[in-house]
JSON list of C-alpha atoms in Angstrom, two decimals:
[
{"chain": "A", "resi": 229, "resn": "UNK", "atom": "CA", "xyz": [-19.50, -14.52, 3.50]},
{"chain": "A", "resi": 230, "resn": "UNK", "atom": "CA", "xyz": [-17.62, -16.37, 0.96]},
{"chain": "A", "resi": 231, "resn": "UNK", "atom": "CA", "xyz": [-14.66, -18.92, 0.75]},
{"chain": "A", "resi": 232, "resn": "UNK", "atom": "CA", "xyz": [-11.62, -16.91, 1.83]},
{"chain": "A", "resi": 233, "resn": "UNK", "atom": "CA", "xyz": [-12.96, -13.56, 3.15]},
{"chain": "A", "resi": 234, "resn": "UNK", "atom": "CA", "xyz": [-12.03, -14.15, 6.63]},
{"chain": "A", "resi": 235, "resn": "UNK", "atom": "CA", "xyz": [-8.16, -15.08, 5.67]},
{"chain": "A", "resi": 236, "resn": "UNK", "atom": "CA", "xyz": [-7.96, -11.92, 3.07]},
{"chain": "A", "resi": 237, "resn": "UNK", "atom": "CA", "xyz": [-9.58, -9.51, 5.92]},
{"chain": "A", "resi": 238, "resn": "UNK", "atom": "CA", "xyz": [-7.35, -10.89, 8.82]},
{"chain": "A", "resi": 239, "resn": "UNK", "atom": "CA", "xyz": [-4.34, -10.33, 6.33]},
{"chain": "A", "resi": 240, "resn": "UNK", "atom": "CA", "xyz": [-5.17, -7.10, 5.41]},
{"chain": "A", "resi": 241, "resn": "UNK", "atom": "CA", "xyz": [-5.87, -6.31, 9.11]},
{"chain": "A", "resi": 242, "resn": "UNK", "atom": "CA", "xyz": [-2.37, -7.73, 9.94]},
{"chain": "A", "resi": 243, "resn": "UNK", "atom": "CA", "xyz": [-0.05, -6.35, 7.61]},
{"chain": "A", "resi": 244, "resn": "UNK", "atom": "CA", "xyz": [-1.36, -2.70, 7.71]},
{"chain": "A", "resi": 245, "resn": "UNK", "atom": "CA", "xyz": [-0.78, -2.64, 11.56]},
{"chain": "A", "resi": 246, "resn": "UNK", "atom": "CA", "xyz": [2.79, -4.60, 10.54]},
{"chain": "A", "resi": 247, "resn": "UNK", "atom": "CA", "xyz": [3.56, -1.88, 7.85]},
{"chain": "A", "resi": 248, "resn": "UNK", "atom": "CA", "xyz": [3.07, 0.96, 10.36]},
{"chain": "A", "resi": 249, "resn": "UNK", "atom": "CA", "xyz": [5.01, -0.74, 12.91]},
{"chain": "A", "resi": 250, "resn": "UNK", "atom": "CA", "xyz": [7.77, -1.44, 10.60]},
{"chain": "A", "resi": 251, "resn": "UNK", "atom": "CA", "xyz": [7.11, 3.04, 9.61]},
{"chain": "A", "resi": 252, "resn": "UNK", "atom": "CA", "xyz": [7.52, 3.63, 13.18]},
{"chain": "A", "resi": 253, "resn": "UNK", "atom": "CA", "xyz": [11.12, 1.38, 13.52]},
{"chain": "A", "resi": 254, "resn": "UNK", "atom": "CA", "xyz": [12.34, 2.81, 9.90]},
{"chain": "A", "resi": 255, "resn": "UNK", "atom": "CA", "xyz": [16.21, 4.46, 9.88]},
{"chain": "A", "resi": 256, "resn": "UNK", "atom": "CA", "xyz": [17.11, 7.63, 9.26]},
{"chain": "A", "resi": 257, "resn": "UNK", "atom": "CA", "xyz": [20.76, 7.39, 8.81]},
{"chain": "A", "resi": 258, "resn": "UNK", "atom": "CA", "xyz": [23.38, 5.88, 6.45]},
{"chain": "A", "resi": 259, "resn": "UNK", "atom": "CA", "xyz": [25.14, 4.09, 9.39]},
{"chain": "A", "resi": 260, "resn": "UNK", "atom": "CA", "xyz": [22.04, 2.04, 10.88]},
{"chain": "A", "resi": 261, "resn": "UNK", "atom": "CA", "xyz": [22.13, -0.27, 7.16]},
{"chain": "A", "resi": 262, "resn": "UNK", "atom": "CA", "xyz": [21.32, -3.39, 8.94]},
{"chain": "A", "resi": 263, "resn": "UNK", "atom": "CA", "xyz": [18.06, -2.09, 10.92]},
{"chain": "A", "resi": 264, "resn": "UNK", "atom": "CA", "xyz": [17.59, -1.06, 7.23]},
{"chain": "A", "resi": 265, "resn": "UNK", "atom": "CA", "xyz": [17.90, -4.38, 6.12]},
{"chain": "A", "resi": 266, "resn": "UNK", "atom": "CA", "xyz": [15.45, -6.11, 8.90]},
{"chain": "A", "resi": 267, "resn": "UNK", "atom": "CA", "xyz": [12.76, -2.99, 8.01]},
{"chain": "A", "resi": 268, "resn": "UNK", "atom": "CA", "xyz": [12.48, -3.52, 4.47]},
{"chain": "A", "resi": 269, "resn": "UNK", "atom": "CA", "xyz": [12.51, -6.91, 4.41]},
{"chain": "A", "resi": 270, "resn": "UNK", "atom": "CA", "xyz": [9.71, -7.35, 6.80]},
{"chain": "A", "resi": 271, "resn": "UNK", "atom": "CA", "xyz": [7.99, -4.43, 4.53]},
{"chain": "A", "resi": 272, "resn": "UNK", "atom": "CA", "xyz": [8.56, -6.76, 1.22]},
{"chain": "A", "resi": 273, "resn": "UNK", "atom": "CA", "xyz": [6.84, -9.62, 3.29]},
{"chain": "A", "resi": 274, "resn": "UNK", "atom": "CA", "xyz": [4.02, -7.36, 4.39]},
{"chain": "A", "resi": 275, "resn": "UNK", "atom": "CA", "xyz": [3.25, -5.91, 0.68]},
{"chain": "A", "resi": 276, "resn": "UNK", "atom": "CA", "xyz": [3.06, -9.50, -0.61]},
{"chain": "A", "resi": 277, "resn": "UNK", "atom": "CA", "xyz": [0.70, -10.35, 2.27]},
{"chain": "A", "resi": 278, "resn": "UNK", "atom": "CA", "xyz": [-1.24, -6.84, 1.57]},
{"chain": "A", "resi": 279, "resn": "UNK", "atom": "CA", "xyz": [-1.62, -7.91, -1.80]},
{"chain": "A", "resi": 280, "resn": "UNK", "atom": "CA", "xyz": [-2.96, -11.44, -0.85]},
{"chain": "A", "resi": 281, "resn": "UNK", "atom": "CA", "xyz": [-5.69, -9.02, 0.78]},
{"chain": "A", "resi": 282, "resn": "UNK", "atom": "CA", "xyz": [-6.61, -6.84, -2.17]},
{"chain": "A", "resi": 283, "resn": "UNK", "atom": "CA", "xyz": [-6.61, -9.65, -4.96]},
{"chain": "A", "resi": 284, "resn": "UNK", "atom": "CA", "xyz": [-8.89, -11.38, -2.89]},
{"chain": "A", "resi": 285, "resn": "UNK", "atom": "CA", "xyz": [-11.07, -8.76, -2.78]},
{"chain": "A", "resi": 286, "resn": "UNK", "atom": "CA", "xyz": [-11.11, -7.52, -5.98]},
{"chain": "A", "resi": 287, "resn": "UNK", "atom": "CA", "xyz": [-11.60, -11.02, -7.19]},
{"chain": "A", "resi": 288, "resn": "UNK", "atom": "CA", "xyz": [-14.83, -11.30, -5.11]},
{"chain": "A", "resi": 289, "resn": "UNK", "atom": "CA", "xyz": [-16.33, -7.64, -5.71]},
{"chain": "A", "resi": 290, "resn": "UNK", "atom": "CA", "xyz": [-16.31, -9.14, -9.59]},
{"chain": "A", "resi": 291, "resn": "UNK", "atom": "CA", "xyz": [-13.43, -8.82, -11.96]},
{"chain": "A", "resi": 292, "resn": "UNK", "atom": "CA", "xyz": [-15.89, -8.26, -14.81]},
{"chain": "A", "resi": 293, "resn": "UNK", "atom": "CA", "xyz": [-17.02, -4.57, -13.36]},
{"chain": "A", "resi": 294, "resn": "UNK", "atom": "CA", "xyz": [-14.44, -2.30, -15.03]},
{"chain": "A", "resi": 295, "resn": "UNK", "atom": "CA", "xyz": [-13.73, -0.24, -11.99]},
{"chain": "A", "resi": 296, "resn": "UNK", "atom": "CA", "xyz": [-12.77, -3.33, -10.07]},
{"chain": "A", "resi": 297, "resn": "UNK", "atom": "CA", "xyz": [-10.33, -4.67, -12.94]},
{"chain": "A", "resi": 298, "resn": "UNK", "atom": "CA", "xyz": [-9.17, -1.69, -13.62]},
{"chain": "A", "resi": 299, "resn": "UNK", "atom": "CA", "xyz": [-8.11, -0.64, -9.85]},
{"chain": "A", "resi": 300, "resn": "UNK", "atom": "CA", "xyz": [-6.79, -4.50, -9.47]},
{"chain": "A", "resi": 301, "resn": "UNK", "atom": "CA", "xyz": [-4.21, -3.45, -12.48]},
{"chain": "A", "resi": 302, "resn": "UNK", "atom": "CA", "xyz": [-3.53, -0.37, -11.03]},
{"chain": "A", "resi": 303, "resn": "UNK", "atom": "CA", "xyz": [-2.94, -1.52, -7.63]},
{"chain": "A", "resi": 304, "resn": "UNK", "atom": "CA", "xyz": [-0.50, -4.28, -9.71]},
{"chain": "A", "resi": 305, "resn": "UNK", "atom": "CA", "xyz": [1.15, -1.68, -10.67]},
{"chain": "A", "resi": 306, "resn": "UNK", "atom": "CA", "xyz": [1.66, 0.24, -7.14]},
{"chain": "A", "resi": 307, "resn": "UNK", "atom": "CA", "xyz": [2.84, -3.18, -5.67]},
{"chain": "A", "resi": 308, "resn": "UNK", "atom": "CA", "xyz": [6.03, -3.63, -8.01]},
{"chain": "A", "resi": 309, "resn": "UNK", "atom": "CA", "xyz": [6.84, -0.05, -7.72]},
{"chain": "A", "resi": 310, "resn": "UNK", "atom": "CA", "xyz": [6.84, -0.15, -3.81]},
{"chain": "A", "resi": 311, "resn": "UNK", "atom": "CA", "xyz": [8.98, -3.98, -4.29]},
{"chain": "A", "resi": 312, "resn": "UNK", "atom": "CA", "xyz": [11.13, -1.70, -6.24]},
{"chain": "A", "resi": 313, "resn": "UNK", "atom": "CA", "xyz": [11.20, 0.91, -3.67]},
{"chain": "A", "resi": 314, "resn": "UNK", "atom": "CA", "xyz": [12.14, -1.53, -0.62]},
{"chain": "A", "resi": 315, "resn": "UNK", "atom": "CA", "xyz": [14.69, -2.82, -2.32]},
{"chain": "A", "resi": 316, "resn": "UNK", "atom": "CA", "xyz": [16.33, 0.48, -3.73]},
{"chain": "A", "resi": 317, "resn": "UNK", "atom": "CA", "xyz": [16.58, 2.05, -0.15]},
{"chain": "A", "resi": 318, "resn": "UNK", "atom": "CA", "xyz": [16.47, -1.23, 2.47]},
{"chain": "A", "resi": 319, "resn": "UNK", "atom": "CA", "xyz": [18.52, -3.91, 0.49]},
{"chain": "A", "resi": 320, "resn": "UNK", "atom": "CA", "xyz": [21.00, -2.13, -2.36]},
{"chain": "A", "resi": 321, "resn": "UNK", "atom": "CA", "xyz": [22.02, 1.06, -0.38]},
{"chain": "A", "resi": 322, "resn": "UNK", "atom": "CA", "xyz": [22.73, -0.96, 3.05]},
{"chain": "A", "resi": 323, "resn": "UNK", "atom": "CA", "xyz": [24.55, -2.94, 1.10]},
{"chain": "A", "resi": 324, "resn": "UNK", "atom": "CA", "xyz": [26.58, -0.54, -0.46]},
{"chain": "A", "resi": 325, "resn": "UNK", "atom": "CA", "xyz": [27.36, 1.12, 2.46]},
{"chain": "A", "resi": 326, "resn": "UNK", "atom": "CA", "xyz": [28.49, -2.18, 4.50]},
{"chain": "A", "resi": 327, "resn": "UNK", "atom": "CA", "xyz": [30.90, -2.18, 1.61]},
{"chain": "A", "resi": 328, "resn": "UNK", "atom": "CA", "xyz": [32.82, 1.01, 3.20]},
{"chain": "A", "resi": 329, "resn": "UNK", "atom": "CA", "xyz": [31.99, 4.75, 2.59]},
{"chain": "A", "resi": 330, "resn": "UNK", "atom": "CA", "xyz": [34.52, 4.59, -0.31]},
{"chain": "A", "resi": 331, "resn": "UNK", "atom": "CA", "xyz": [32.36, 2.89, -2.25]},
{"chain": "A", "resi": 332, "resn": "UNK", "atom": "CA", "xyz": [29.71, 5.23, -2.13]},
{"chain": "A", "resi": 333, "resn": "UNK", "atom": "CA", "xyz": [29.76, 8.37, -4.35]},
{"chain": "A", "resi": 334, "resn": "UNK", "atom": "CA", "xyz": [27.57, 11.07, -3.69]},
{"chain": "A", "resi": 335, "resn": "UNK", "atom": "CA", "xyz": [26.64, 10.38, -7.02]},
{"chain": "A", "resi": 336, "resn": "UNK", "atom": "CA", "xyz": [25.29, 6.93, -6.48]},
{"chain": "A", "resi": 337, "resn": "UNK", "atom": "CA", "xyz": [23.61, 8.19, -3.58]},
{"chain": "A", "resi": 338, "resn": "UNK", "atom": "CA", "xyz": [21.95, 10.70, -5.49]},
{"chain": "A", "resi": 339, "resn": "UNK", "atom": "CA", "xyz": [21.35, 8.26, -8.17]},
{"chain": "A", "resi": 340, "resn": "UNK", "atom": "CA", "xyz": [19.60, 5.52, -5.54]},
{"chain": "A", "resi": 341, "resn": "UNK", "atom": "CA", "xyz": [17.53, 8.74, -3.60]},
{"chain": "A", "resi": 342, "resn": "UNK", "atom": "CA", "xyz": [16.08, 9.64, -6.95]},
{"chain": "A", "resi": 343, "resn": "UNK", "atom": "CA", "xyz": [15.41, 5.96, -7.95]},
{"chain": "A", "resi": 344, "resn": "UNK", "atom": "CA", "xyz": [13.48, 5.30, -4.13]},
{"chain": "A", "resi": 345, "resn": "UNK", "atom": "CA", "xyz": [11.66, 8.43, -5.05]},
{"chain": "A", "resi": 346, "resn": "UNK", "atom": "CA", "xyz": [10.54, 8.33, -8.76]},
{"chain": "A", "resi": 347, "resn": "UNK", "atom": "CA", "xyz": [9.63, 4.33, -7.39]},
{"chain": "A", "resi": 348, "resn": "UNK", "atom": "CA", "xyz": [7.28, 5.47, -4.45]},
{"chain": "A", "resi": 349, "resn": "UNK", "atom": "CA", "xyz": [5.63, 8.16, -6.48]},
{"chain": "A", "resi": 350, "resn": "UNK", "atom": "CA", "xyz": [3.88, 5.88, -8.71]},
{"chain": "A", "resi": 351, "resn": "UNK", "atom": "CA", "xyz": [3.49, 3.50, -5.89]},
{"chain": "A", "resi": 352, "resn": "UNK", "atom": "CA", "xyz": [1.51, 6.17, -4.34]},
{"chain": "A", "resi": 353, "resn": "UNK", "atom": "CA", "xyz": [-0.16, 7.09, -7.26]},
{"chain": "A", "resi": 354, "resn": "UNK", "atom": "CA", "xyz": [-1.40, 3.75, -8.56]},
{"chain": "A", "resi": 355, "resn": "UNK", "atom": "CA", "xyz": [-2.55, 2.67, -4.95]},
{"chain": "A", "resi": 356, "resn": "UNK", "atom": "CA", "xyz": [-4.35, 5.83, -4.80]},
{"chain": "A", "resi": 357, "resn": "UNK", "atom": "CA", "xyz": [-5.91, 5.24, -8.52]},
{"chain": "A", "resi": 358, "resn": "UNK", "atom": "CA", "xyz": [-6.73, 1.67, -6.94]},
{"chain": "A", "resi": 359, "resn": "UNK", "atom": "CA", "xyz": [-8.63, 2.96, -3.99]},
{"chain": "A", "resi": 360, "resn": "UNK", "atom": "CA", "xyz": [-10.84, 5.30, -5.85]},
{"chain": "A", "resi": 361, "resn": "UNK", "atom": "CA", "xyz": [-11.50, 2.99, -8.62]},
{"chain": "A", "resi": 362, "resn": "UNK", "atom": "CA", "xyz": [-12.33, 0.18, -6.24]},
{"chain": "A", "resi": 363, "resn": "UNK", "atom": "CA", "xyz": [-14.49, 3.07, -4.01]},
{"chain": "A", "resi": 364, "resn": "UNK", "atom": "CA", "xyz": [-16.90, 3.55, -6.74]},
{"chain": "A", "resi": 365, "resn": "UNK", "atom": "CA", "xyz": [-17.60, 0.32, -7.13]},
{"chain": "A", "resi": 366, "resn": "UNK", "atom": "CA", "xyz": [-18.50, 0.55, -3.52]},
{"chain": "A", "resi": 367, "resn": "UNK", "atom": "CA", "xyz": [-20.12, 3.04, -3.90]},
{"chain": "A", "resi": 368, "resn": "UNK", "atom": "CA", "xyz": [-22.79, 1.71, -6.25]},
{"chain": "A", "resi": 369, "resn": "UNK", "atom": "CA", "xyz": [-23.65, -1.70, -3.83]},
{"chain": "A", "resi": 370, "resn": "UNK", "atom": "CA", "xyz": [-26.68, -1.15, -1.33]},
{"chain": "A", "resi": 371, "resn": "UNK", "atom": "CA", "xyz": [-25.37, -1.59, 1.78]},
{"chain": "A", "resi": 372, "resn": "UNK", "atom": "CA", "xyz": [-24.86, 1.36, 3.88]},
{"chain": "A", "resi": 373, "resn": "UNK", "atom": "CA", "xyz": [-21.45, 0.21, 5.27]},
{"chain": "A", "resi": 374, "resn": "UNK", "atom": "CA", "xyz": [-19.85, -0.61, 1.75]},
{"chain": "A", "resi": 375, "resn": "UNK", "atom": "CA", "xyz": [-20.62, 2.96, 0.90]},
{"chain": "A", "resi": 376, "resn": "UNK", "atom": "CA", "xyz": [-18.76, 4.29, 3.97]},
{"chain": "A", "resi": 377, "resn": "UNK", "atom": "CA", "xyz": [-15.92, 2.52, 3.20]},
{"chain": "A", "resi": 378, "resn": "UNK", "atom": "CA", "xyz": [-16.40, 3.54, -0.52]},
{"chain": "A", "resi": 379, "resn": "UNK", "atom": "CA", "xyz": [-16.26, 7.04, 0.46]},
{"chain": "A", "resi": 380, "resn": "UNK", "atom": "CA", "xyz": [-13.28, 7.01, 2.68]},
{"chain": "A", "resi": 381, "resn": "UNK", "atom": "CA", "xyz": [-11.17, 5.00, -0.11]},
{"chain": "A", "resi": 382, "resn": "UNK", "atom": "CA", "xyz": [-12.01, 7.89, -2.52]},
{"chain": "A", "resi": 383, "resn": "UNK", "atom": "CA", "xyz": [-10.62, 10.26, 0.13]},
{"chain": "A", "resi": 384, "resn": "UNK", "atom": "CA", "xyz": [-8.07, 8.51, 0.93]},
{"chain": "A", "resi": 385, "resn": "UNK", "atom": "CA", "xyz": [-6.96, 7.72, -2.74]},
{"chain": "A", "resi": 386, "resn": "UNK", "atom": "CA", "xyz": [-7.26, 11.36, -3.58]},
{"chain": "A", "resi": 387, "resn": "UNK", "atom": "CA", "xyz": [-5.85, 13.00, -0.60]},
{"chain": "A", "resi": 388, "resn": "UNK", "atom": "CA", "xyz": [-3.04, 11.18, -1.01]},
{"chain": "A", "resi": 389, "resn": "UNK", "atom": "CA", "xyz": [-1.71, 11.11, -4.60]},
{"chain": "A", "resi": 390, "resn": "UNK", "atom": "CA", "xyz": [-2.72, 15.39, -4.08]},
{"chain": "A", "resi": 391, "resn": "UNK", "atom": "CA", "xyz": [-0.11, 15.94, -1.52]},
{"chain": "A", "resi": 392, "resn": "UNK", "atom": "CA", "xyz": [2.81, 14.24, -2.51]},
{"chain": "A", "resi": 393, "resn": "UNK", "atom": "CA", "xyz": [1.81, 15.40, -6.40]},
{"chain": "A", "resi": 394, "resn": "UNK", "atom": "CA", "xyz": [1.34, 19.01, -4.80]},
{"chain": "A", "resi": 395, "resn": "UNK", "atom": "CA", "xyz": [5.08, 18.82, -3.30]},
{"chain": "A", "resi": 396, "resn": "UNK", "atom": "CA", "xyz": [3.09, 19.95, 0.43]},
{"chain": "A", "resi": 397, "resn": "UNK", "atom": "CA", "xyz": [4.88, 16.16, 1.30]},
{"chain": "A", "resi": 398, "resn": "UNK", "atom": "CA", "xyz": [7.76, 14.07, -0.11]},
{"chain": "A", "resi": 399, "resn": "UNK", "atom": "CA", "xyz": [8.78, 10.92, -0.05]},
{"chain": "A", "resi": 400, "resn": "UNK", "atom": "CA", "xyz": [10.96, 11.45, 3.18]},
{"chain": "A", "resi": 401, "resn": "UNK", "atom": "CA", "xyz": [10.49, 9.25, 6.84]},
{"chain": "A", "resi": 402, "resn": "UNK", "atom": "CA", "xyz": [7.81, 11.48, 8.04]},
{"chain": "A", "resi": 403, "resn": "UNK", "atom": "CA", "xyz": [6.29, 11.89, 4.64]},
{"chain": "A", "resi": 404, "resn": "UNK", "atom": "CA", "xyz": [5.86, 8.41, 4.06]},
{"chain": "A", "resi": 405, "resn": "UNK", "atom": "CA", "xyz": [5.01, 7.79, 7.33]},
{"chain": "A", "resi": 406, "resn": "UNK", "atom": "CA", "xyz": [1.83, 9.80, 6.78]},
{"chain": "A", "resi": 407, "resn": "UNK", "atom": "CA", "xyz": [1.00, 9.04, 3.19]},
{"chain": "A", "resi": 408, "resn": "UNK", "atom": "CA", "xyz": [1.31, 5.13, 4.24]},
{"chain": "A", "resi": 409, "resn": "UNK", "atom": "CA", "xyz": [-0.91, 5.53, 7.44]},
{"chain": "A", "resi": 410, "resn": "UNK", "atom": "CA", "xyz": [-3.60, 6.91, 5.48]},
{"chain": "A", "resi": 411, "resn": "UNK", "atom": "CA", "xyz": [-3.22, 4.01, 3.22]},
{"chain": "A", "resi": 412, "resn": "UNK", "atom": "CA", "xyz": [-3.06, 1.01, 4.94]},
{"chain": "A", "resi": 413, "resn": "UNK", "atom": "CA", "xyz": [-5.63, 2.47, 7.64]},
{"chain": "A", "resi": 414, "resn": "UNK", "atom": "CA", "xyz": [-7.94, 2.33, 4.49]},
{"chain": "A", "resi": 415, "resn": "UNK", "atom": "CA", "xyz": [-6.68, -1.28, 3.98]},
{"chain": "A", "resi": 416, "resn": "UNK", "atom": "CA", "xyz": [-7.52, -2.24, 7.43]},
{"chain": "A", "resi": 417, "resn": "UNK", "atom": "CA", "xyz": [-11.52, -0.99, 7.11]},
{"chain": "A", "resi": 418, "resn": "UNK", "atom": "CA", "xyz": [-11.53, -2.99, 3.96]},
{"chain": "A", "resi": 419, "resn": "UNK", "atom": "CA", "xyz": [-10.08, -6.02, 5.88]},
{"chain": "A", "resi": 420, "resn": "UNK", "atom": "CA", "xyz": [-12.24, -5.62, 8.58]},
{"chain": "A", "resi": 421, "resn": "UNK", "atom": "CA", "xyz": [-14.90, -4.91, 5.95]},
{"chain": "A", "resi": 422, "resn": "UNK", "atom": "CA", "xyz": [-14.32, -8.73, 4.40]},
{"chain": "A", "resi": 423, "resn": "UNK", "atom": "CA", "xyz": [-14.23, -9.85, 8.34]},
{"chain": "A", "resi": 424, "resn": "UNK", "atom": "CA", "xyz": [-17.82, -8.80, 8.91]},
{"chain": "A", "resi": 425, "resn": "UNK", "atom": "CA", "xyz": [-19.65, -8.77, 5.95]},
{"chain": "A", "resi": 426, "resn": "UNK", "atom": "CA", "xyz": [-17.61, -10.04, 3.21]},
{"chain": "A", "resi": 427, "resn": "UNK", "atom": "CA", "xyz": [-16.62, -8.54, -0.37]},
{"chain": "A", "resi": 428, "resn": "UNK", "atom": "CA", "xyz": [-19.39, -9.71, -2.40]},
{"chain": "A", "resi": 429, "resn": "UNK", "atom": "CA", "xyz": [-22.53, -7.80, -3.02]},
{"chain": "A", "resi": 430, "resn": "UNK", "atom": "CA", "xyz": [-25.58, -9.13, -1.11]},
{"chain": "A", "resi": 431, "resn": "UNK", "atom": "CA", "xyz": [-27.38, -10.89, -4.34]},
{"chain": "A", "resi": 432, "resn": "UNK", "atom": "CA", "xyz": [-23.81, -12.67, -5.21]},
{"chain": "A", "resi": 433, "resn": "UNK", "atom": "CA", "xyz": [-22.80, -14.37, -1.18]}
]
């Protein structure tokens, strides 16, 4: 196990269990903007800490394998979206709403619902590019258990982008709710994953 796998796995560990928690508290109305506030904010903290995770990993599985570089950018790229995403829906519209409801056109509601939404698609998309491209270089190291995980990350990763990109789910409270579990339950066998055995492939610990 190298330098560092034990503090990536815990935080992966950590912050998906914090990230459905924080699912499980989200609002569902206008009027609750503070709880709104306290959700997203702890979400921001949790994606940065999620991240921690995942570079880690990636970093130790070998930046020089294309899959791995290539689902590291692609995970970059889900990260800022999903930033973008928090702050859209738990920072900007609370705060235009604390402002009064005259200051909120259906318009700009509209406007911010379609932002959140075009935000979290390619969050969910380039997390689920991340996790297959990641799972085949998984797939391809000869331990049994790194080829489990490898093949739940490609289900995952698939399943996922299919059924929001299908319409069968959106973007909604319970939609997210799901898409994220899958995710971040992925994100927790990879954490505990670096907690047991560690990222690197047996010839490179």
């Amino acid at each position: 196990m190298g330098e560092g796998d034990k503090a990536a796995g815990g935080a992966l560990v950590a912050s998906a269990a914090g990230i459905v928690f924080a699912m499980a508290h989200h609002p569902t109305r206008l009027d609750q903007a503070g709880a709104a506030v306290t959700v997203h904010s702890l979400m921001l903290v949790l994606l940065a800490a999620m991240m921690f995770g995942f570079v880690h990993f990636a970093r130790r599985r070998g930046l020089g394998r294309p899959a791995v570089l290539a689902g590291l950018v692609a995970y970059a790229f889900a990260v800022f979206a999903n930033l973008g995403a928090a702050t859209v829906n738990g920072l900007i519209v609370p705060a235009l709403v604390m402002r009064g409801q005259g200051a909120v056109s259906a318009d700009l509601l509209a406007l911010t619902w379609e932002t959140n939404q075009a935000l979290d698609a390619i969050g969910v998309s380039g997390t689920g590019a991340a996790f297959v491209l990641w799972s085949v270089d998984l797939l391809s190291d000869r331990r049994t258990p790194a080829r489990l995980l490898g093949a739940a990350g490609i289900l995952v990763g698939i399943v996922s982008t299919a059924l929001l990109a299908s319409g069968a789910l959106r973007m909604n409270v319970t939609g997210a709710f799901t898409i994220y579990a899958m995710e971040v339950a992925w994100a927790a066998l990879v954490g505990l994953f670096l907690l047991r055995y560690g990222a690197a492939r047996p010839a490179e610990a």
